[in-house]
Short mmCIF file of C-alpha atoms and ligand atoms in Angstrom, two decimals:
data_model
loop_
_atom_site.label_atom_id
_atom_site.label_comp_id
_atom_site.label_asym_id
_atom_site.label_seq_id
_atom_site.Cartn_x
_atom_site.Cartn_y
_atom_site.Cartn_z
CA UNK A 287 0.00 0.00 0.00
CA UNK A 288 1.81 3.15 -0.69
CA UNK A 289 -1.21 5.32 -1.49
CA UNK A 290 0.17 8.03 0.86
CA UNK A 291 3.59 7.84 -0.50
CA UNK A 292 5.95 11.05 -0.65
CA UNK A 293 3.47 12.70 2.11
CA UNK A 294 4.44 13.90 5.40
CA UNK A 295 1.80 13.77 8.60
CA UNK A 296 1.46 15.33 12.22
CA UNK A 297 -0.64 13.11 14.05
CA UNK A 298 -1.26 14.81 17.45
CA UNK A 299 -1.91 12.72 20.42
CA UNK A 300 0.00 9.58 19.11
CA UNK A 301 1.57 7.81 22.03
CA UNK A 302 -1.43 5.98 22.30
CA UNK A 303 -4.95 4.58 21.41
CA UNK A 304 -6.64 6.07 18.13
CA UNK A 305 -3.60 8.76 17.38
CA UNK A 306 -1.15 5.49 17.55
CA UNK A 307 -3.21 3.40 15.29
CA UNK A 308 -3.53 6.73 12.89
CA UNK A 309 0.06 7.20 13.31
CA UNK A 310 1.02 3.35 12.47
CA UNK A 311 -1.41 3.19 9.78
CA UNK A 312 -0.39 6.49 7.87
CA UNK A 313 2.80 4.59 7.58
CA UNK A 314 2.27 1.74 7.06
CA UNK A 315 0.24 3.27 3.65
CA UNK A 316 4.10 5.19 3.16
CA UNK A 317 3.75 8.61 4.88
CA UNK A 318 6.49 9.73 7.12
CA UNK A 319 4.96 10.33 10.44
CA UNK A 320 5.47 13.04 13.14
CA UNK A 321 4.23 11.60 16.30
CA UNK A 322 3.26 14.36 18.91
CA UNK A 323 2.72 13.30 22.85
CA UNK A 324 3.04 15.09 25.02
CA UNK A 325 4.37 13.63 28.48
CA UNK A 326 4.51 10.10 27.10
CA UNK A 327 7.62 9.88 25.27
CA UNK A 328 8.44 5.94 25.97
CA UNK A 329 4.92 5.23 24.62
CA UNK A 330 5.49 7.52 21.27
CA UNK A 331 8.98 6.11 20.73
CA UNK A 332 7.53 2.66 20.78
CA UNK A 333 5.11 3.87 18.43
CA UNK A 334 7.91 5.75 15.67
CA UNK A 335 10.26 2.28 16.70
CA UNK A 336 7.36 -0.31 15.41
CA UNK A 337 6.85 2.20 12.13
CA UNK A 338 10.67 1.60 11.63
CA UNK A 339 10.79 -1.79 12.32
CA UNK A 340 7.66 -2.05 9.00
CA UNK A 341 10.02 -0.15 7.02
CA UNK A 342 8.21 3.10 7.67
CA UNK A 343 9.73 6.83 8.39
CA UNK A 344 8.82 8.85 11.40
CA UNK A 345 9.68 10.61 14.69
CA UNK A 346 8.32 11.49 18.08
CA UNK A 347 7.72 15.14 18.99
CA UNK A 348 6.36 16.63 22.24
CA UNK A 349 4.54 19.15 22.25
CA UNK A 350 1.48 20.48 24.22
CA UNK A 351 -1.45 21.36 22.07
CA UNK A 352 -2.73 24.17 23.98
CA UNK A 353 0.60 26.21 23.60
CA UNK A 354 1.40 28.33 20.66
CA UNK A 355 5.17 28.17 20.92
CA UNK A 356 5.88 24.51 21.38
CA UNK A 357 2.64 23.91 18.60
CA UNK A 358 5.09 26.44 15.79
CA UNK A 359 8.08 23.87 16.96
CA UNK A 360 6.20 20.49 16.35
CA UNK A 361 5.28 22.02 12.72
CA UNK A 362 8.43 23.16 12.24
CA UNK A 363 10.05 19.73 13.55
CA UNK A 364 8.30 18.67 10.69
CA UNK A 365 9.14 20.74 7.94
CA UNK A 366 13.14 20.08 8.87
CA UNK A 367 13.33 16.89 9.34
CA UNK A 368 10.71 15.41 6.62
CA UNK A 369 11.01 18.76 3.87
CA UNK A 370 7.28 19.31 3.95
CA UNK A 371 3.99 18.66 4.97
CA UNK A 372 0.41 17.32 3.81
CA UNK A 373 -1.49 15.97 6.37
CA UNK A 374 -2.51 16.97 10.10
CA UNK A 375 -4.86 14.67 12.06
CA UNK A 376 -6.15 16.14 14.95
CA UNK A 377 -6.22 13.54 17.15
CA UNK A 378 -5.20 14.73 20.68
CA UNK A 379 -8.07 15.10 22.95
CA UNK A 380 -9.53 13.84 27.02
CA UNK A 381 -13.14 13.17 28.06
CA UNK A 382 -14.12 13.73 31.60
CA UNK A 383 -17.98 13.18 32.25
CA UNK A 384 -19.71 14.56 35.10
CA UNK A 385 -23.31 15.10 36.37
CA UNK A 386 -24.53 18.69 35.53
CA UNK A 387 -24.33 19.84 39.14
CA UNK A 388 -20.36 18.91 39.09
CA UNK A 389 -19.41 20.41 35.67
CA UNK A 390 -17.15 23.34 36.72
CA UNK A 391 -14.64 25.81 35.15
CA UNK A 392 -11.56 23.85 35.68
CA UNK A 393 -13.22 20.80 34.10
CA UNK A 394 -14.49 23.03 30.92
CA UNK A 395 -11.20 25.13 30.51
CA UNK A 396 -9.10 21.69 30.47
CA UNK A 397 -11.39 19.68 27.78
CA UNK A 398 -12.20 22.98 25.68
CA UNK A 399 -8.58 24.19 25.41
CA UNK A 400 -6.82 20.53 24.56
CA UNK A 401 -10.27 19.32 22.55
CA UNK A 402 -11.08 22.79 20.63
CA UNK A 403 -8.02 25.13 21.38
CA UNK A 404 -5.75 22.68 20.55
CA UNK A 405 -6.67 21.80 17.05
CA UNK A 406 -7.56 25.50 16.48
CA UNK A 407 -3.55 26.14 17.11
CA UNK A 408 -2.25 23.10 15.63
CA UNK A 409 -4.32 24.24 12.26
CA UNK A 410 -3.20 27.78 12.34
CA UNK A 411 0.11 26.75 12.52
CA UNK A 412 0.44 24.37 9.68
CA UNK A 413 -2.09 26.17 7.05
CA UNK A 414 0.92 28.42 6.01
CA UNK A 415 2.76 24.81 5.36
CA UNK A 416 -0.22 22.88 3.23
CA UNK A 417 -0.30 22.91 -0.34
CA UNK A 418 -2.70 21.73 -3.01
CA UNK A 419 -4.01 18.25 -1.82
CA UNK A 420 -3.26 18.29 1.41
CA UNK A 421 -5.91 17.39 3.99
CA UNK A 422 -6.54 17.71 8.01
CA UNK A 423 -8.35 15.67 9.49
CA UNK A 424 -10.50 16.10 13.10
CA UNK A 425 -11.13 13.55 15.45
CA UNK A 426 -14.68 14.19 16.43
CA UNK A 427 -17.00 11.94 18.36
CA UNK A 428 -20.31 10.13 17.87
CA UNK A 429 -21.67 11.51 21.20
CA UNK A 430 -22.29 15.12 19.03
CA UNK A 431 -25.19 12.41 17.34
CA UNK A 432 -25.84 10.60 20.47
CA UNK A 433 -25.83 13.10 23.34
CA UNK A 434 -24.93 10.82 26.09
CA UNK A 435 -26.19 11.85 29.83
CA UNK A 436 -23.13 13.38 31.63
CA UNK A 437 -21.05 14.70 28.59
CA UNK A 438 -22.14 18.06 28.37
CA UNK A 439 -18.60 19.55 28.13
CA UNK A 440 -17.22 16.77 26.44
CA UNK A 441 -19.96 16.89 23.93
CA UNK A 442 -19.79 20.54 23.85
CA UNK A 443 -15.92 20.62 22.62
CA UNK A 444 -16.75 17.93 19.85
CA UNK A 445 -19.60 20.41 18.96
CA UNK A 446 -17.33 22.68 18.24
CA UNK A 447 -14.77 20.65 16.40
CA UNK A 448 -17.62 19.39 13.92
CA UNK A 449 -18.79 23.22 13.57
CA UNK A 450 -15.23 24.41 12.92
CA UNK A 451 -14.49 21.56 9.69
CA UNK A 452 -17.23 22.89 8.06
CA UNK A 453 -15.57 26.31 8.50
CA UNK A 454 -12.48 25.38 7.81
CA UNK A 455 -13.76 23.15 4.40
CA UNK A 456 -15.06 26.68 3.14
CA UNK A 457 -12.46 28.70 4.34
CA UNK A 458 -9.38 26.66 3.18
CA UNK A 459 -11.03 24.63 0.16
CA UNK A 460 -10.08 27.36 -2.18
CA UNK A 461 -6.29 26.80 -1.45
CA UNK A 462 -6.45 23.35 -2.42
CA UNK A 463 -6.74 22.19 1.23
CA UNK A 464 -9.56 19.37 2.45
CA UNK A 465 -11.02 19.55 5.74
CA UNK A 466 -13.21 16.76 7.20
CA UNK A 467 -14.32 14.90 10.77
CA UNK A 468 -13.92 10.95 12.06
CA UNK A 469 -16.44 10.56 14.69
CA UNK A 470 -15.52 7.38 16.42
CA UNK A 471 -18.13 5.59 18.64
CA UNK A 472 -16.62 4.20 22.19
CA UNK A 473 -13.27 2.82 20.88
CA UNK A 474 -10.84 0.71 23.33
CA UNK A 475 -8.10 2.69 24.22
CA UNK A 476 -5.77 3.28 26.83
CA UNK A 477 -7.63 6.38 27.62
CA UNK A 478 -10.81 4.45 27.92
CA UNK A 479 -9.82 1.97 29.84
CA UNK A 480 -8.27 4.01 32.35
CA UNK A 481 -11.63 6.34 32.27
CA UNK A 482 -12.92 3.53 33.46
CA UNK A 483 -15.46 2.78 30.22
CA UNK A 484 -14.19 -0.49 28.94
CA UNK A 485 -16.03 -3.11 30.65
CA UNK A 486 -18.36 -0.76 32.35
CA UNK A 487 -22.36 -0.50 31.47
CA UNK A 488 -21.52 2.52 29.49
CA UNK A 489 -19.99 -0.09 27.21
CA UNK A 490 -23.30 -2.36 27.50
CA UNK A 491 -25.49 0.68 27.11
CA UNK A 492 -23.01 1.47 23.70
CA UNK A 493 -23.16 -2.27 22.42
CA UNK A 494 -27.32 -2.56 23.22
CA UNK A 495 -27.05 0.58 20.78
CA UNK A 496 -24.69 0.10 18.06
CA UNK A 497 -26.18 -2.04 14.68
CA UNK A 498 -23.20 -4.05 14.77
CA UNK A 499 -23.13 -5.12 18.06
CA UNK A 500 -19.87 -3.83 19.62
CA UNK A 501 -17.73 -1.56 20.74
CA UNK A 502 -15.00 -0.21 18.75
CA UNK A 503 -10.92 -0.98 18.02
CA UNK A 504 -8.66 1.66 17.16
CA UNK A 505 -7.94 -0.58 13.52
CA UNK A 506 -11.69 0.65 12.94
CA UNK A 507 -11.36 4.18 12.93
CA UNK A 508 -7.42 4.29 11.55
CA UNK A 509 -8.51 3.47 7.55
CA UNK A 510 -10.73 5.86 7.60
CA UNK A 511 -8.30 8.77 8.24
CA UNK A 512 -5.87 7.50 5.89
CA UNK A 513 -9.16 7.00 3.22
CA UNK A 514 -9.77 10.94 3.63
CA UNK A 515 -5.70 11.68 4.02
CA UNK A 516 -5.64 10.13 0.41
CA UNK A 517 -6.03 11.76 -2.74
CA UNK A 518 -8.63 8.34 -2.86
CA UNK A 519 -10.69 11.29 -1.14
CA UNK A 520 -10.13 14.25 -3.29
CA UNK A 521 -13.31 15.39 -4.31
CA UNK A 522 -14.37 15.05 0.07
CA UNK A 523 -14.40 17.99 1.97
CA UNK A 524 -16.46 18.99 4.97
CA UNK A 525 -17.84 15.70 5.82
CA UNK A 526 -18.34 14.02 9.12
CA UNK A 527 -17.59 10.15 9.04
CA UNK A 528 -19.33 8.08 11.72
CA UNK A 529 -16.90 5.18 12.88
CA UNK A 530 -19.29 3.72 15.03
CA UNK A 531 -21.16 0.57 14.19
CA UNK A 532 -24.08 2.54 13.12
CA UNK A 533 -24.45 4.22 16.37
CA UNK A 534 -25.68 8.01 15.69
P1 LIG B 710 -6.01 8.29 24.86
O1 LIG B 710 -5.84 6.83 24.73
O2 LIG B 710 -6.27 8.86 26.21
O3 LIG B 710 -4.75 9.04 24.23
C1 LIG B 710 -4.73 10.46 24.24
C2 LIG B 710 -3.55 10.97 23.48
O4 LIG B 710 -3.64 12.41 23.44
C3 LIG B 710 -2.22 10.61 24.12
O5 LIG B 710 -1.28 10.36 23.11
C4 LIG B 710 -1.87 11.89 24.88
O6 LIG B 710 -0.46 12.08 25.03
C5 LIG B 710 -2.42 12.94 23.94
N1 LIG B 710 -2.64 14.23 24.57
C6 LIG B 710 -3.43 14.54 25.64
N2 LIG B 710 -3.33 15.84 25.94
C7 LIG B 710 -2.44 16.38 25.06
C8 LIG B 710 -1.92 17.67 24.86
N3 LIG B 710 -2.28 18.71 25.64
N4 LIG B 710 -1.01 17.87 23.86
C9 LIG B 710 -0.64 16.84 23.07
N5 LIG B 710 -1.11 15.58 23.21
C10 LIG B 710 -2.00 15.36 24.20
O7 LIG B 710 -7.22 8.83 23.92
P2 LIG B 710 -8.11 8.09 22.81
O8 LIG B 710 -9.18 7.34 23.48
O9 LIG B 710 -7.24 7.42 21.82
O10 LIG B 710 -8.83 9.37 22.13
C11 LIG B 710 -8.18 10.07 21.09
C12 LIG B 710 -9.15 11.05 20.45
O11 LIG B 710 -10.31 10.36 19.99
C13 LIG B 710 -9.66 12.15 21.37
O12 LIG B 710 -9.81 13.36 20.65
C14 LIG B 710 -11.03 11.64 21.80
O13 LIG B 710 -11.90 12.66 22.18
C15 LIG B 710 -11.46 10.97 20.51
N6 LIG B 710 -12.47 9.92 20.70
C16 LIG B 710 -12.19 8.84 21.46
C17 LIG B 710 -13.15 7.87 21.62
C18 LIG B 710 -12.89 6.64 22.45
O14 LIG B 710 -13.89 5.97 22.85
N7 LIG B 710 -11.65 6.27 22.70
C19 LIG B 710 -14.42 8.01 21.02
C20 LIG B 710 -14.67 9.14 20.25
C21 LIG B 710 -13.68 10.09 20.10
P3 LIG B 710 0.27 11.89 26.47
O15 LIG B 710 0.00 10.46 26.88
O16 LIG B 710 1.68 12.19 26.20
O17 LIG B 710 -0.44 12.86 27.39
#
């Protein structure tokens, strides 16, 4: 597969669950591969040391979302190192759910500025980068379509994301530039399982609602970012992909 050939990525978020399996698939499908963490720098180098051991290119940055400085160094870690760049997936992201009574500003300010800030940075910083045919991708979430009890500022930031690509699709689809959403259903992850959501009846209520019966794996949602990183999906822009066994 080298559909992605000669292309350079950021994945942010990529020392683990969905921003790994981006990250590994990207290059396995011949994309050199900046993988952004930011504190866990064993689990990103294990991530750029597997893409070498498949004969893939890439390289662990760190870099905290939510600041402008060290966001300008991750996009100009990749510009030296790889020459260019075509592809940003906006992967990095947390989820804290709480009842309405316990939703407070410390809880907002954290998921808003790594969920929506975040990106928002990231983005600004690389436009000035992307050419003709390159592509960003968001990582949304079903809940925006499902509205689970207890996300409200969760659900809110992925609100936003899926308000901003259609934005950004009109803003930036002049220059050339795609911009479109992967809204994953409840994927396993390392985040999720440490959230506590994996094996809990938020994972039964998920599977009682999803057509095809489960929950999801990050291999799932990875194709479909490097589907819409592809010139495969050239003619896409401003979409919003469910990757959620039919749950909406
Ligand atoms: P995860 O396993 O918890 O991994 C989160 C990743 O984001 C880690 O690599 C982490 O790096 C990075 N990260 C966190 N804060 C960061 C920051 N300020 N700057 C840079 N990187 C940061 O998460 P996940 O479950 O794979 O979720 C990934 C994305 O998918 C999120 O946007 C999430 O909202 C979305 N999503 C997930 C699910 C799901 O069920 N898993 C469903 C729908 C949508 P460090 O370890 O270095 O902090």
């Amino acid at each position: 597969m080298g559909r992605l050939k000669d292309k350079v990525a950021i994945v942010t978020g990529a020392s683990k669950g969905i921003g790994a399996g981006i990250a590994r698939r990207l290059a396995a499908e011949g994309a050199q591969v900046v993988v952004n963490y930011a504190s866990s720098q064993r689990e990103a180098d294990a991530v750029v040391a597997d893409i070498a051991a498949a004969g893939g290119r890439a390289m662990a940055v760190a870099a905290d979302v939510t600041n402008r400085a060290q966001v300008e160094s991750l996009v100009q870690a990749a510009i030296q190192h790889f020459g260019r760049l075509d592809i940003v997936v906006n992967n990095a992201g947390i989820y804290r759910f709480s009842k309405i009574e316990e939703a407070n500003e410390a809880s907002y300010r954290q998921q808003f500025e790594i969920n929506v800030l975040g990106p928002l940075l990231v983005t600004s910083a690389a436009v000035p980068h992307l050419g003709k045919g390159s592509s960003i991708i968001n990582i949304s979430s079903n809940v925006t379509r499902v509205h689970p009890a207890e996300s409200a500022i969760y659900t809110g930031t992925k609100g936003a994301i899926d308000a901003i690509t259609g934005v950004l699709a009109r803003e930036l689809g002049p220059r050339g530039i795609r911009v479109n959403a992967v809204s994953p259903g409840l994927t396993e992850t390392e985040g999720t399982h440490s959230a506590g959501a994996v094996g809990s009846d938020f994972q039964t209520w998920n599977e009682a609602h999803t057509p095809l019966g489960r929950i999801g794996q990050v291999q799932d949602v990875a194709p479909i970012v490097s589907f819409l990183a592809s010139d495969d999906a050239g003619w896409v822009t401003g979409e919003l992909i469910l990757a959620s066994g039919g749950m909406r």
